[in-house]
Amino acid sequence: MNKDSKKRFEKLTLLSASEHRYPQHPSEARLETFDNVYADRDYVIEFDCPEYTSLCPVTGQPDFGHIVLRYVPDKLCIESKSLKLYLYSFRNENTFHEEAVNTILDAVVAACAPRRAEVSGRFRPRGGIAINVKAVYGDKIDA
């Protein structure tokens, strides 16, 4: 790896870490970013995360869902391992589905200031009702 590549990736501490530091709460987790070398054009990045879990804020029972993050990056892109660890941090979090989706969107916007972003959650039925939530930052992403 050349000197420029090392400098470009030096802030990606989670990707290169051999230890497994699993955050226990979203406030302990962090989304890491890297420079978008194609910041002069619009393109969509999609993360498909079918193994999301959290806890019901009332009963404490586990909730299961499928989170999809889609965004048009500006100057920064989200690093995928940091997103995995961030989503993992919800496993012990008592939260409503609506709050979780909006919390994830807020964290993405704070981390990388995308041009546009969408987070959707499709949650497994509990009590016979499935809940689907979508939060949008900026204009809706087509396609």
Coordinates of C-alpha atoms in Angstrom, one line a residue, residues 75-128:
K75 CA -17.6 13.8 0.3
L76 CA -17.7 10.7 2.6
C77 CA -18.9 7.1 2.4
I78 CA -19.9 4.8 5.3
E79 CA -17.5 1.9 6.0
S80 CA -19.5 -1.3 6.1
K81 CA -17.9 -3.0 9.2
S82 CA -18.6 0.1 11.3
L83 CA -22.2 -0.1 10.1
K84 CA -22.4 -3.7 11.0
L85 CA -21.1 -3.0 14.5
Y86 CA -23.4 0.1 14.8
L87 CA -26.5 -2.0 14.0
Y88 CA -25.3 -4.8 16.3
S89 CA -25.4 -2.2 19.2
F90 CA -29.2 -2.2 19.0
R91 CA -29.4 -5.8 20.2
N92 CA -29.6 -4.7 23.8
E93 CA -31.5 -1.5 23.1
N94 CA -35.1 -1.1 24.2
T95 CA -36.6 0.9 21.3
F96 CA -39.7 1.2 19.1
H97 CA -39.2 0.4 15.5
E98 CA -40.0 4.0 14.4
E99 CA -37.3 5.3 16.8
A100 CA -34.7 2.8 15.6
V101 CA -35.1 3.7 11.9
N102 CA -34.9 7.4 12.6
T103 CA -32.0 7.0 15.0
I104 CA -30.1 5.1 12.3
L105 CA -30.8 7.8 9.7
D106 CA -29.7 10.5 12.0
A107 CA -26.4 8.7 12.7
V108 CA -25.8 8.2 9.0
V109 CA -26.4 11.9 8.2
A110 CA -24.2 13.0 11.1
A111 CA -21.4 10.7 10.0
C112 CA -21.2 11.3 6.3
A113 CA -23.5 14.3 5.4
P114 CA -24.9 12.5 2.3
R115 CA -26.8 14.3 -0.4
R116 CA -29.8 12.1 0.2
A117 CA -30.5 9.1 2.4
E118 CA -33.2 6.6 3.2
V119 CA -33.4 4.0 5.9
S120 CA -36.2 1.5 5.8
G121 CA -37.0 -1.2 8.4
R122 CA -39.3 -4.2 7.8
F123 CA -40.0 -5.7 11.2
R124 CA -41.2 -9.3 11.8
P125 CA -44.8 -9.6 13.1
R126 CA -45.4 -9.5 16.8
G127 CA -49.0 -9.9 18.0
G128 CA -50.0 -10.5 14.4

